[in-house]
PDB file of C-alpha atoms in Angstrom:
ATOM      1  CA  UNK A  91      23.854 -44.132 -43.607  1.00 50.00           C
ATOM      2  CA  UNK A  92      22.453 -47.489 -42.648  1.00 49.00           C
ATOM      3  CA  UNK A  93      19.846 -48.200 -39.954  1.00 49.00           C
ATOM      4  CA  UNK A  94      22.504 -49.112 -37.384  1.00 48.00           C
ATOM      5  CA  UNK A  95      24.232 -45.705 -37.698  1.00 48.00           C
ATOM      6  CA  UNK A  96      20.888 -43.841 -37.440  1.00 50.00           C
ATOM      7  CA  UNK A  97      20.041 -45.586 -34.198  1.00 51.00           C
ATOM      8  CA  UNK A  98      23.442 -44.536 -32.831  1.00 45.00           C
ATOM      9  CA  UNK A  99      23.257 -40.873 -33.992  1.00 49.00           C
ATOM     10  CA  UNK A 100      19.747 -40.038 -32.749  1.00 52.00           C
ATOM     11  CA  UNK A 101      20.398 -40.897 -29.062  1.00 54.00           C
ATOM     12  CA  UNK A 102      23.686 -38.997 -29.266  1.00 55.00           C
ATOM     13  CA  UNK A 103      21.878 -35.880 -30.565  1.00 59.00           C
ATOM     14  CA  UNK A 104      19.260 -36.178 -27.820  1.00 54.00           C
ATOM     15  CA  UNK A 105      21.983 -36.363 -25.196  1.00 60.00           C
ATOM     16  CA  UNK A 106      23.642 -33.231 -26.636  1.00 63.00           C
ATOM     17  CA  UNK A 107      20.294 -31.373 -26.579  1.00 69.00           C
ATOM     18  CA  UNK A 108      19.609 -32.336 -22.972  1.00 66.00           C
ATOM     19  CA  UNK A 109      23.161 -31.325 -22.028  1.00 67.00           C
ATOM     20  CA  UNK A 110      22.728 -27.953 -23.739  1.00 70.00           C
ATOM     21  CA  UNK A 111      19.407 -27.303 -21.953  1.00 66.00           C
ATOM     22  CA  UNK A 112      20.955 -28.279 -18.633  1.00 68.00           C
ATOM     23  CA  UNK A 113      23.853 -25.893 -19.224  1.00 70.00           C
ATOM     24  CA  UNK A 114      21.432 -23.097 -20.097  1.00 71.00           C
ATOM     25  CA  UNK A 115      19.382 -23.711 -16.942  1.00 73.00           C
ATOM     26  CA  UNK A 116      22.553 -23.747 -14.854  1.00 75.00           C
ATOM     27  CA  UNK A 117      23.711 -20.520 -16.486  1.00 77.00           C
ATOM     28  CA  UNK A 118      20.338 -18.813 -15.875  1.00 77.00           C
ATOM     29  CA  UNK A 119      20.305 -20.002 -12.252  1.00 83.00           C
ATOM     30  CA  UNK A 120      23.845 -18.746 -11.707  1.00 82.00           C
ATOM     31  CA  UNK A 121      22.970 -15.375 -13.253  1.00 85.00           C
ATOM     32  CA  UNK A 122      19.923 -15.042 -10.999  1.00 86.00           C
ATOM     33  CA  UNK A 123      22.048 -15.898  -7.956  1.00 89.00           C
ATOM     34  CA  UNK A 124      24.629 -13.274  -8.926  1.00 88.00           C
ATOM     35  CA  UNK A 125      21.916 -10.648  -9.459  1.00 88.00           C
ATOM     36  CA  UNK A 126      20.305 -11.533  -6.122  1.00 88.00           C
ATOM     37  CA  UNK A 127      23.656 -11.327  -4.334  1.00 90.00           C
ATOM     38  CA  UNK A 128      24.401  -7.994  -6.009  1.00 89.00           C
ATOM     39  CA  UNK A 129      20.975  -6.655  -5.029  1.00 87.00           C
ATOM     40  CA  UNK A 130      21.455  -7.740  -1.413  1.00 88.00           C
ATOM     41  CA  UNK A 131      24.881  -6.101  -1.445  1.00 90.00           C
ATOM     42  CA  UNK A 132      23.358  -2.789  -2.513  1.00 91.00           C
ATOM     43  CA  UNK A 133      20.560  -3.188   0.033  1.00 88.00           C
ATOM     44  CA  UNK A 134      22.940  -4.039   2.863  1.00 91.00           C
ATOM     45  CA  UNK A 135      23.435  -0.424   4.078  1.00 91.00           C
ATOM     46  CA  UNK A 136      19.681   0.205   4.107  1.00 89.00           C
ATOM     47  CA  UNK A 137      18.989  -3.113   5.821  1.00 87.00           C
ATOM     48  CA  UNK A 138      21.616  -2.281   8.436  1.00 91.00           C
ATOM     49  CA  UNK A 139      20.008   1.108   9.133  1.00 90.00           C
ATOM     50  CA  UNK A 140      16.529  -0.446   9.288  1.00 85.00           C
ATOM     51  CA  UNK A 141      17.797  -3.166  11.608  1.00 87.00           C
ATOM     52  CA  UNK A 142      19.320  -0.632  13.999  1.00 89.00           C
ATOM     53  CA  UNK A 143      16.527   1.954  14.014  1.00 88.00           C
ATOM     54  CA  UNK A 144      13.395  -0.117  13.208  1.00 87.00           C
ATOM     55  CA  UNK A 145      13.717  -3.862  13.669  1.00 87.00           C
ATOM     56  CA  UNK A 146      15.755  -3.844  16.878  1.00 90.00           C
ATOM     57  CA  UNK A 147      13.545  -1.220  18.631  1.00 88.00           C
ATOM     58  CA  UNK A 148      10.461  -3.233  17.628  1.00 88.00           C
ATOM     59  CA  UNK A 149      11.885  -6.458  19.052  1.00 91.00           C
ATOM     60  CA  UNK A 150      13.075  -4.584  22.145  1.00 90.00           C
ATOM     61  CA  UNK A 151       9.597  -3.085  22.630  1.00 90.00           C
ATOM     62  CA  UNK A 152       8.019  -6.543  22.466  1.00 92.00           C
ATOM     63  CA  UNK A 153      10.491  -7.732  25.100  1.00 92.00           C
ATOM     64  CA  UNK A 154       9.999  -4.743  27.420  1.00 91.00           C
ATOM     65  CA  UNK A 155       6.202  -4.870  27.113  1.00 91.00           C
ATOM     66  CA  UNK A 156       6.298  -8.116  29.122  1.00 92.00           C
ATOM     67  CA  UNK A 157       8.637  -6.823  31.837  1.00 91.00           C
ATOM     68  CA  UNK A 158       8.394  -4.748  35.011  1.00 90.00           C
ATOM     69  CA  UNK A 159      10.949  -1.979  35.482  1.00 85.00           C
ATOM     70  CA  UNK A 160      12.082  -0.211  38.640  1.00 83.00           C
ATOM     71  CA  UNK A 161      12.112   3.616  39.082  1.00 77.00           C
ATOM     72  CA  UNK A 162      15.525   3.691  37.383  1.00 77.00           C
ATOM     73  CA  UNK A 163      14.146   1.947  34.300  1.00 74.00           C
ATOM     74  CA  UNK A 164      15.903  -1.383  34.892  1.00 82.00           C
ATOM     75  CA  UNK A 165      14.090  -4.670  34.243  1.00 85.00           C
ATOM     76  CA  UNK A 166      13.340  -6.399  37.550  1.00 87.00           C
ATOM     77  CA  UNK A 167      10.632  -8.988  36.860  1.00 88.00           C
ATOM     78  CA  UNK A 168       8.666 -10.751  34.143  1.00 90.00           C
ATOM     79  CA  UNK A 169       5.115  -9.426  33.845  1.00 88.00           C
ATOM     80  CA  UNK A 170       3.668 -11.398  30.947  1.00 88.00           C
ATOM     81  CA  UNK A 171       0.554  -9.650  29.693  1.00 92.00           C
ATOM     82  CA  UNK A 172      -0.038  -7.739  32.941  1.00 93.00           C
ATOM     83  CA  UNK A 173       1.065  -4.453  31.336  1.00 93.00           C
ATOM     84  CA  UNK A 174      -1.489  -4.854  28.564  1.00 94.00           C
ATOM     85  CA  UNK A 175      -4.186  -5.781  31.068  1.00 94.00           C
ATOM     86  CA  UNK A 176      -3.441  -2.737  33.220  1.00 93.00           C
ATOM     87  CA  UNK A 177      -3.392  -0.515  30.148  1.00 93.00           C
ATOM     88  CA  UNK A 178      -6.793  -1.652  28.885  1.00 94.00           C
ATOM     89  CA  UNK A 179      -8.242  -1.231  32.387  1.00 94.00           C
ATOM     90  CA  UNK A 180      -6.856   2.306  32.664  1.00 92.00           C
ATOM     91  CA  UNK A 181      -9.173   5.242  32.060  1.00 92.00           C
ATOM     92  CA  UNK A 182      -6.244   7.347  30.829  1.00 92.00           C
ATOM     93  CA  UNK A 183      -5.724   4.931  27.919  1.00 93.00           C
ATOM     94  CA  UNK A 184      -9.191   5.593  26.507  1.00 94.00           C
ATOM     95  CA  UNK A 185      -8.923   9.313  27.255  1.00 95.00           C
ATOM     96  CA  UNK A 186      -5.705   9.492  25.237  1.00 95.00           C
ATOM     97  CA  UNK A 187      -7.334   7.569  22.382  1.00 95.00           C
ATOM     98  CA  UNK A 188     -10.271  10.015  22.416  1.00 96.00           C
ATOM     99  CA  UNK A 189      -7.986  13.052  22.322  1.00 96.00           C
ATOM    100  CA  UNK A 190      -5.940  11.517  19.489  1.00 96.00           C
ATOM    101  CA  UNK A 191      -9.107  10.752  17.513  1.00 96.00           C
ATOM    102  CA  UNK A 192     -10.345  14.320  17.927  1.00 96.00           C
ATOM    103  CA  UNK A 193      -6.986  15.668  16.852  1.00 97.00           C
ATOM    104  CA  UNK A 194      -7.027  13.477  13.725  1.00 96.00           C
ATOM    105  CA  UNK A 195     -10.559  14.632  12.861  1.00 97.00           C
ATOM    106  CA  UNK A 196      -9.569  18.277  13.317  1.00 96.00           C
ATOM    107  CA  UNK A 197      -6.393  18.128  11.242  1.00 97.00           C
ATOM    108  CA  UNK A 198      -6.607  15.463   8.506  1.00 96.00           C
ATOM    109  CA  UNK A 199      -9.745  16.582   6.589  1.00 96.00           C
ATOM    110  CA  UNK A 200      -8.932  20.267   7.072  1.00 97.00           C
ATOM    111  CA  UNK A 201      -5.384  19.904   5.756  1.00 97.00           C
ATOM    112  CA  UNK A 202      -6.395  17.859   2.703  1.00 96.00           C
ATOM    113  CA  UNK A 203      -9.346  20.091   1.756  1.00 96.00           C
ATOM    114  CA  UNK A 204      -7.365  23.313   2.198  1.00 96.00           C
ATOM    115  CA  UNK A 205      -4.346  21.946   0.298  1.00 96.00           C
ATOM    116  CA  UNK A 206      -6.608  20.681  -2.499  1.00 95.00           C
ATOM    117  CA  UNK A 207      -8.283  24.075  -2.808  1.00 95.00           C
ATOM    118  CA  UNK A 208      -4.959  25.922  -2.926  1.00 94.00           C
ATOM    119  CA  UNK A 209      -3.480  23.419  -5.385  1.00 93.00           C
ATOM    120  CA  UNK A 210      -6.478  23.719  -7.707  1.00 91.00           C
ATOM    121  CA  UNK A 211      -6.287  27.528  -7.643  1.00 90.00           C
ATOM    122  CA  UNK A 212      -2.527  27.689  -8.290  1.00 90.00           C
ATOM    123  CA  UNK A 213      -2.001  24.751 -10.660  1.00 86.00           C
ATOM    124  CA  UNK A 214      -2.317  26.811 -13.841  1.00 78.00           C
ATOM    125  CA  UNK A 215       0.375  28.639 -15.762  1.00 75.00           C
ATOM    126  CA  UNK A 216      -1.021  32.095 -15.031  1.00 80.00           C
ATOM    127  CA  UNK A 217       1.326  34.952 -14.075  1.00 82.00           C
ATOM    128  CA  UNK A 218       2.316  35.022 -10.422  1.00 81.00           C
ATOM    129  CA  UNK A 219       1.447  31.389  -9.706  1.00 87.00           C
ATOM    130  CA  UNK A 220       5.071  30.464  -8.974  1.00 89.00           C
ATOM    131  CA  UNK A 221       5.129  32.995  -6.135  1.00 91.00           C
ATOM    132  CA  UNK A 222       1.984  31.550  -4.561  1.00 90.00           C
ATOM    133  CA  UNK A 223       3.284  28.004  -4.996  1.00 90.00           C
ATOM    134  CA  UNK A 224       6.486  28.932  -3.171  1.00 91.00           C
ATOM    135  CA  UNK A 225       4.593  30.602  -0.325  1.00 91.00           C
ATOM    136  CA  UNK A 226       2.172  27.704   0.167  1.00 92.00           C
ATOM    137  CA  UNK A 227       5.043  25.184   0.100  1.00 93.00           C
ATOM    138  CA  UNK A 228       7.143  26.965   2.728  1.00 92.00           C
ATOM    139  CA  UNK A 229       5.852  25.100   5.829  1.00 92.00           C
ATOM    140  CA  UNK A 230       7.449  21.886   4.559  1.00 92.00           C
ATOM    141  CA  UNK A 231      10.881  23.400   5.233  1.00 91.00           C
ATOM    142  CA  UNK A 232      10.097  24.204   8.892  1.00 92.00           C
ATOM    143  CA  UNK A 233      10.643  21.607  11.602  1.00 92.00           C
ATOM    144  CA  UNK A 234       8.042  20.740  14.207  1.00 93.00           C
ATOM    145  CA  UNK A 235      10.090  22.331  16.982  1.00 93.00           C
ATOM    146  CA  UNK A 236      10.590  25.586  15.108  1.00 94.00           C
ATOM    147  CA  UNK A 237       6.930  25.761  14.111  1.00 94.00           C
ATOM    148  CA  UNK A 238       5.790  25.077  17.660  1.00 95.00           C
ATOM    149  CA  UNK A 239       7.981  27.878  19.038  1.00 94.00           C
ATOM    150  CA  UNK A 240       6.674  30.322  16.413  1.00 94.00           C
ATOM    151  CA  UNK A 241       3.053  29.485  17.145  1.00 96.00           C
ATOM    152  CA  UNK A 242       3.701  29.642  20.882  1.00 94.00           C
ATOM    153  CA  UNK A 243       4.575  33.301  20.370  1.00 94.00           C
ATOM    154  CA  UNK A 244       1.505  33.860  18.188  1.00 94.00           C
ATOM    155  CA  UNK A 245      -0.737  32.279  20.850  1.00 95.00           C
ATOM    156  CA  UNK A 246       0.840  34.191  23.752  1.00 92.00           C
ATOM    157  CA  UNK A 247      -2.001  35.552  25.957  1.00 89.00           C
ATOM    158  CA  UNK A 248      -0.564  39.086  26.241  1.00 88.00           C
ATOM    159  CA  UNK A 249       2.107  39.549  23.568  1.00 88.00           C
ATOM    160  CA  UNK A 250       0.602  37.272  20.905  1.00 91.00           C
ATOM    161  CA  UNK A 251      -0.538  38.762  17.619  1.00 93.00           C
ATOM    162  CA  UNK A 252      -3.844  36.848  17.630  1.00 94.00           C
ATOM    163  CA  UNK A 253      -5.026  38.434  20.876  1.00 94.00           C
ATOM    164  CA  UNK A 254      -3.709  41.786  19.665  1.00 93.00           C
ATOM    165  CA  UNK A 255      -6.045  41.704  16.671  1.00 94.00           C
ATOM    166  CA  UNK A 256      -8.912  40.446  18.858  1.00 93.00           C
ATOM    167  CA  UNK A 257      -8.463  43.434  21.151  1.00 92.00           C
ATOM    168  CA  UNK A 258      -8.396  45.779  18.151  1.00 92.00           C
ATOM    169  CA  UNK A 259     -11.707  44.277  17.029  1.00 92.00           C
ATOM    170  CA  UNK A 260     -13.209  44.804  20.477  1.00 91.00           C
ATOM    171  CA  UNK A 261     -13.106  41.177  21.674  1.00 91.00           C
ATOM    172  CA  UNK A 262     -11.582  39.775  24.836  1.00 91.00           C
ATOM    173  CA  UNK A 263      -8.252  37.985  24.761  1.00 92.00           C
ATOM    174  CA  UNK A 264      -8.411  34.209  24.429  1.00 93.00           C
ATOM    175  CA  UNK A 265      -6.142  31.936  26.507  1.00 93.00           C
ATOM    176  CA  UNK A 266      -5.398  29.749  23.500  1.00 95.00           C
ATOM    177  CA  UNK A 267      -3.129  27.174  25.129  1.00 94.00           C
ATOM    178  CA  UNK A 268      -4.222  27.380  28.771  1.00 92.00           C
ATOM    179  CA  UNK A 269      -7.987  27.031  28.322  1.00 93.00           C
ATOM    180  CA  UNK A 270      -9.238  23.404  28.022  1.00 93.00           C
ATOM    181  CA  UNK A 271     -11.833  24.535  25.507  1.00 93.00           C
ATOM    182  CA  UNK A 272      -9.227  26.067  23.160  1.00 95.00           C
ATOM    183  CA  UNK A 273      -5.990  24.127  23.694  1.00 96.00           C
ATOM    184  CA  UNK A 274      -6.602  21.179  21.349  1.00 96.00           C
ATOM    185  CA  UNK A 275      -8.090  23.463  18.715  1.00 96.00           C
ATOM    186  CA  UNK A 276      -5.068  25.766  18.904  1.00 96.00           C
ATOM    187  CA  UNK A 277      -2.552  22.944  18.476  1.00 96.00           C
ATOM    188  CA  UNK A 278      -4.680  21.567  15.629  1.00 97.00           C
ATOM    189  CA  UNK A 279      -4.519  24.923  13.810  1.00 96.00           C
ATOM    190  CA  UNK A 280      -0.741  24.914  14.135  1.00 96.00           C
ATOM    191  CA  UNK A 281      -0.596  21.305  12.858  1.00 96.00           C
ATOM    192  CA  UNK A 282      -2.770  22.087   9.835  1.00 97.00           C
ATOM    193  CA  UNK A 283      -0.390  24.897   8.893  1.00 96.00           C
ATOM    194  CA  UNK A 284       2.650  22.687   9.483  1.00 95.00           C
ATOM    195  CA  UNK A 285       1.330  19.787   7.338  1.00 95.00           C
ATOM    196  CA  UNK A 286      -0.084  22.032   4.637  1.00 95.00           C
ATOM    197  CA  UNK A 287       3.208  22.414   2.769  1.00 94.00           C
ATOM    198  CA  UNK A 288       3.790  18.702   2.144  1.00 95.00           C
ATOM    199  CA  UNK A 289       0.152  17.979   1.300  1.00 96.00           C
ATOM    200  CA  UNK A 290      -0.012  20.978  -1.026  1.00 96.00           C
ATOM    201  CA  UNK A 291       3.127  19.911  -2.912  1.00 95.00           C
ATOM    202  CA  UNK A 292       1.831  16.361  -3.395  1.00 95.00           C
ATOM    203  CA  UNK A 293      -1.621  17.441  -4.579  1.00 95.00           C
ATOM    204  CA  UNK A 294      -0.214  20.166  -6.819  1.00 94.00           C
ATOM    205  CA  UNK A 295       2.073  17.614  -8.470  1.00 93.00           C
ATOM    206  CA  UNK A 296      -0.888  15.277  -8.930  1.00 92.00           C
ATOM    207  CA  UNK A 297      -3.028  17.966 -10.581  1.00 91.00           C
ATOM    208  CA  UNK A 298      -0.226  19.072 -12.879  1.00 89.00           C
ATOM    209  CA  UNK A 299       0.328  15.440 -13.936  1.00 88.00           C
ATOM    210  CA  UNK A 300      -3.233  15.150 -15.264  1.00 85.00           C
ATOM    211  CA  UNK A 301      -3.254  15.418 -19.100  1.00 82.00           C
ATOM    212  CA  UNK A 302      -4.547  18.847 -20.040  1.00 79.00           C
ATOM    213  CA  UNK A 303      -6.157  17.577 -23.243  1.00 78.00           C
ATOM    214  CA  UNK A 304      -8.879  15.794 -21.241  1.00 77.00           C
ATOM    215  CA  UNK A 305      -9.816  18.983 -19.447  1.00 75.00           C
ATOM    216  CA  UNK A 306      -9.671  21.021 -22.651  1.00 77.00           C
ATOM    217  CA  UNK A 307     -11.938  18.514 -24.420  1.00 80.00           C
ATOM    218  CA  UNK A 308     -14.486  18.777 -21.625  1.00 77.00           C
ATOM    219  CA  UNK A 309     -14.413  22.582 -21.785  1.00 76.00           C
ATOM    220  CA  UNK A 310     -14.904  22.480 -25.565  1.00 77.00           C
ATOM    221  CA  UNK A 311     -17.952  20.250 -25.013  1.00 71.00           C
ATOM    222  CA  UNK A 312     -19.420  22.950 -22.773  1.00 75.00           C
ATOM    223  CA  UNK A 313     -18.452  21.687 -19.308  1.00 74.00           C
ATOM    224  CA  UNK A 314     -17.981  24.395 -16.713  1.00 77.00           C
ATOM    225  CA  UNK A 315     -15.090  24.817 -14.298  1.00 79.00           C
ATOM    226  CA  UNK A 316     -16.768  22.952 -11.433  1.00 81.00           C
ATOM    227  CA  UNK A 317     -17.900  20.074 -13.638  1.00 84.00           C
ATOM    228  CA  UNK A 318     -14.376  19.666 -15.010  1.00 81.00           C
ATOM    229  CA  UNK A 319     -12.965  19.679 -11.493  1.00 84.00           C
ATOM    230  CA  UNK A 320     -15.420  17.206  -9.942  1.00 83.00           C
ATOM    231  CA  UNK A 321     -15.900  14.910 -12.964  1.00 84.00           C
ATOM    232  CA  UNK A 322     -12.361  14.814 -14.385  1.00 83.00           C
ATOM    233  CA  UNK A 323      -9.774  16.294 -12.028  1.00 86.00           C
ATOM    234  CA  UNK A 324     -10.904  14.643  -8.797  1.00 89.00           C
ATOM    235  CA  UNK A 325     -11.308  11.097 -10.210  1.00 87.00           C
ATOM    236  CA  UNK A 326      -7.881  11.280 -11.862  1.00 88.00           C
ATOM    237  CA  UNK A 327      -6.440  12.741  -8.662  1.00 91.00           C
ATOM    238  CA  UNK A 328      -7.892   9.968  -6.480  1.00 91.00           C
ATOM    239  CA  UNK A 329      -4.607   7.955  -6.209  1.00 91.00           C
ATOM    240  CA  UNK A 330      -2.816  11.054  -4.930  1.00 93.00           C
ATOM    241  CA  UNK A 331      -5.666  11.862  -2.534  1.00 94.00           C
ATOM    242  CA  UNK A 332      -5.611   8.297  -1.248  1.00 93.00           C
ATOM    243  CA  UNK A 333      -1.879   8.521  -0.609  1.00 94.00           C
ATOM    244  CA  UNK A 334      -2.173  11.841   1.236  1.00 95.00           C
ATOM    245  CA  UNK A 335      -5.057  10.495   3.331  1.00 95.00           C
ATOM    246  CA  UNK A 336      -3.102   7.431   4.473  1.00 95.00           C
ATOM    247  CA  UNK A 337       0.029   9.462   5.245  1.00 95.00           C
ATOM    248  CA  UNK A 338      -1.933  12.210   7.027  1.00 96.00           C
ATOM    249  CA  UNK A 339      -3.777   9.742   9.259  1.00 96.00           C
ATOM    250  CA  UNK A 340      -0.496   8.091  10.266  1.00 95.00           C
ATOM    251  CA  UNK A 341       1.083  11.481  10.979  1.00 95.00           C
ATOM    252  CA  UNK A 342      -1.861  12.589  13.111  1.00 95.00           C
ATOM    253  CA  UNK A 343      -1.722   9.431  15.224  1.00 95.00           C
ATOM    254  CA  UNK A 344       2.031   9.879  15.755  1.00 94.00           C
ATOM    255  CA  UNK A 345       1.943  13.602  16.578  1.00 94.00           C
ATOM    256  CA  UNK A 346       4.132  14.483  19.551  1.00 94.00           C
ATOM    257  CA  UNK A 347       6.528  17.420  19.098  1.00 94.00           C
ATOM    258  CA  UNK A 348       3.979  20.236  19.006  1.00 95.00           C
ATOM    259  CA  UNK A 349       2.188  18.895  22.100  1.00 95.00           C
ATOM    260  CA  UNK A 350       5.412  18.475  24.027  1.00 94.00           C
ATOM    261  CA  UNK A 351       6.533  22.043  23.298  1.00 94.00           C
ATOM    262  CA  UNK A 352       3.217  23.887  23.389  1.00 95.00           C
ATOM    263  CA  UNK A 353       1.026  22.225  26.038  1.00 94.00           C
ATOM    264  CA  UNK A 354       2.790  19.184  27.565  1.00 92.00           C
ATOM    265  CA  UNK A 355      -0.530  17.349  27.559  1.00 90.00           C
ATOM    266  CA  UNK A 356      -2.412  20.062  29.438  1.00 86.00           C
ATOM    267  CA  UNK A 357      -4.485  21.768  30.508  1.00 90.00           C
ATOM    268  CA  UNK A 358      -6.277  18.990  32.437  1.00 89.00           C
ATOM    269  CA  UNK A 359      -5.065  16.371  29.922  1.00 90.00           C
ATOM    270  CA  UNK A 360      -7.128  17.900  27.104  1.00 93.00           C
ATOM    271  CA  UNK A 361      -4.149  17.645  24.730  1.00 95.00           C
ATOM    272  CA  UNK A 362      -2.784  14.393  26.126  1.00 94.00           C
ATOM    273  CA  UNK A 363      -2.484  12.469  22.857  1.00 95.00           C
ATOM    274  CA  UNK A 364      -1.467   8.832  22.742  1.00 95.00           C
ATOM    275  CA  UNK A 365       2.201   9.319  21.863  1.00 95.00           C
ATOM    276  CA  UNK A 366       2.641  11.874  24.629  1.00 95.00           C
ATOM    277  CA  UNK A 367       1.193   9.323  27.044  1.00 93.00           C
ATOM    278  CA  UNK A 368       3.810   6.821  25.883  1.00 94.00           C
ATOM    279  CA  UNK A 369       6.530   9.441  26.369  1.00 94.00           C
ATOM    280  CA  UNK A 370       5.316  10.263  29.880  1.00 92.00           C
ATOM    281  CA  UNK A 371       5.207   6.609  30.927  1.00 91.00           C
ATOM    282  CA  UNK A 372       8.722   5.992  29.630  1.00 90.00           C
ATOM    283  CA  UNK A 373      10.684   9.137  30.449  1.00 89.00           C
ATOM    284  CA  UNK A 374       8.728  10.664  33.345  1.00 89.00           C
ATOM    285  CA  UNK A 375       7.385   7.637  35.237  1.00 87.00           C
ATOM    286  CA  UNK A 376      10.179   5.313  33.997  1.00 87.00           C
ATOM    287  CA  UNK A 377       7.668   2.526  33.386  1.00 90.00           C
ATOM    288  CA  UNK A 378       9.279   1.263  30.201  1.00 91.00           C
ATOM    289  CA  UNK A 379       7.216  -1.920  30.232  1.00 92.00           C
ATOM    290  CA  UNK A 380       3.924  -0.023  30.181  1.00 93.00           C
ATOM    291  CA  UNK A 381       5.262   2.456  27.614  1.00 93.00           C
ATOM    292  CA  UNK A 382       6.358  -0.402  25.328  1.00 93.00           C
ATOM    293  CA  UNK A 383       2.937  -2.024  25.636  1.00 94.00           C
ATOM    294  CA  UNK A 384       1.248   1.253  24.690  1.00 94.00           C
ATOM    295  CA  UNK A 385       3.629   1.714  21.758  1.00 94.00           C
ATOM    296  CA  UNK A 386       2.784  -1.752  20.429  1.00 95.00           C
ATOM    297  CA  UNK A 387      -0.935  -1.052  20.747  1.00 95.00           C
ATOM    298  CA  UNK A 388      -0.455   2.196  18.835  1.00 95.00           C
ATOM    299  CA  UNK A 389       1.428   0.278  16.132  1.00 94.00           C
ATOM    300  CA  UNK A 390      -1.461  -2.189  15.897  1.00 95.00           C
ATOM    301  CA  UNK A 391      -4.022   0.644  15.673  1.00 95.00           C
ATOM    302  CA  UNK A 392      -2.104   2.368  12.866  1.00 95.00           C
ATOM    303  CA  UNK A 393      -1.695  -0.930  11.012  1.00 95.00           C
ATOM    304  CA  UNK A 394      -5.398  -1.782  11.287  1.00 95.00           C
ATOM    305  CA  UNK A 395      -6.517   1.697  10.198  1.00 94.00           C
ATOM    306  CA  UNK A 396      -4.134   1.586   7.220  1.00 94.00           C
ATOM    307  CA  UNK A 397      -5.419  -1.835   6.153  1.00 94.00           C
ATOM    308  CA  UNK A 398      -9.022  -0.653   6.518  1.00 93.00           C
ATOM    309  CA  UNK A 399      -8.296   2.347   4.303  1.00 92.00           C
ATOM    310  CA  UNK A 400      -6.762   0.090   1.666  1.00 91.00           C
ATOM    311  CA  UNK A 401      -9.672  -2.371   1.780  1.00 91.00           C
ATOM    312  CA  UNK A 402     -12.486   0.189   1.881  1.00 89.00           C
ATOM    313  CA  UNK A 403     -11.171   3.193  -0.030  1.00 86.00           C
ATOM    314  CA  UNK A 404      -8.715   1.823  -2.575  1.00 80.00           C
ATOM    315  CA  UNK A 405     -11.514   0.242  -4.616  1.00 79.00           C
ATOM    316  CA  UNK A 406     -12.774   3.780  -5.295  1.00 79.00           C
ATOM    317  CA  UNK A 407      -9.393   4.918  -6.591  1.00 80.00           C
ATOM    318  CA  UNK A 408      -9.193   5.356 -10.363  1.00 72.00           C
ATOM    319  CA  UNK A 409      -5.767   4.233 -11.506  1.00 69.00           C
ATOM    320  CA  UNK A 410      -4.928   5.265 -15.035  1.00 64.00           C
TER     321      UNK A 410
END
């Protein structure tokens, strides 16, 4: 092959190489587009459901929060930020926030600590543990409405079993749901029981997922039961605890059903949590603009608290 032929072949080979690379890039791009289209096709039903039940109500709430509605709930005038201004100037707004904060403090730590204790005691493979696990998990299968009706009967001032045992012990009957000093505590007790099943199942699963060889090694080295629990089990369980904390805080701020059935915000607004205030504004007073503004503020509060938990607490989580 002479020099002239070499100069002709080399550019031809370079062109073929560039053409091959271009074809490969086009093929990869087409494959990615097909995979993306297929993924969107599978996600379409979920996106449709989210659009109907999440995205549209959110957009509608933003729209209604800037409107004034008549007693029939129809939009009659544009209000701008007047609903938000009136809400922040209202004493009931801060009272509802205070009641919701108390309710969260009563229920969230109590539920997590009690579920953690029960999960630690029943996580082993000892005889009879399956029975206890089933019993402690049962509340997860009971709806809020059913649980509230059951506890309404337990808290009944004359026919309730709690006052029956108090009278047997020589104490006076307690008006659990009609006394301002006891109403929020009573609903909190019911909520702790109701949320215990889910929290217990999650923490039990987290404990059982911890490798047993680490705990056995610590016991062989002479570590006691409490040292193993606090030095090994709890650090390895921290991702699960973090998850349950975030979920429990959100649930406590969104609590509604038990208050609506058991106390309806009373007595004297001592159980008037934030969500019940939103419900009352919307479906009792028919002030959908004010209710939408309060709902958006609640959304912002939950979002901020969740972000704070991730920023402050997640750094202490030990991911394996």
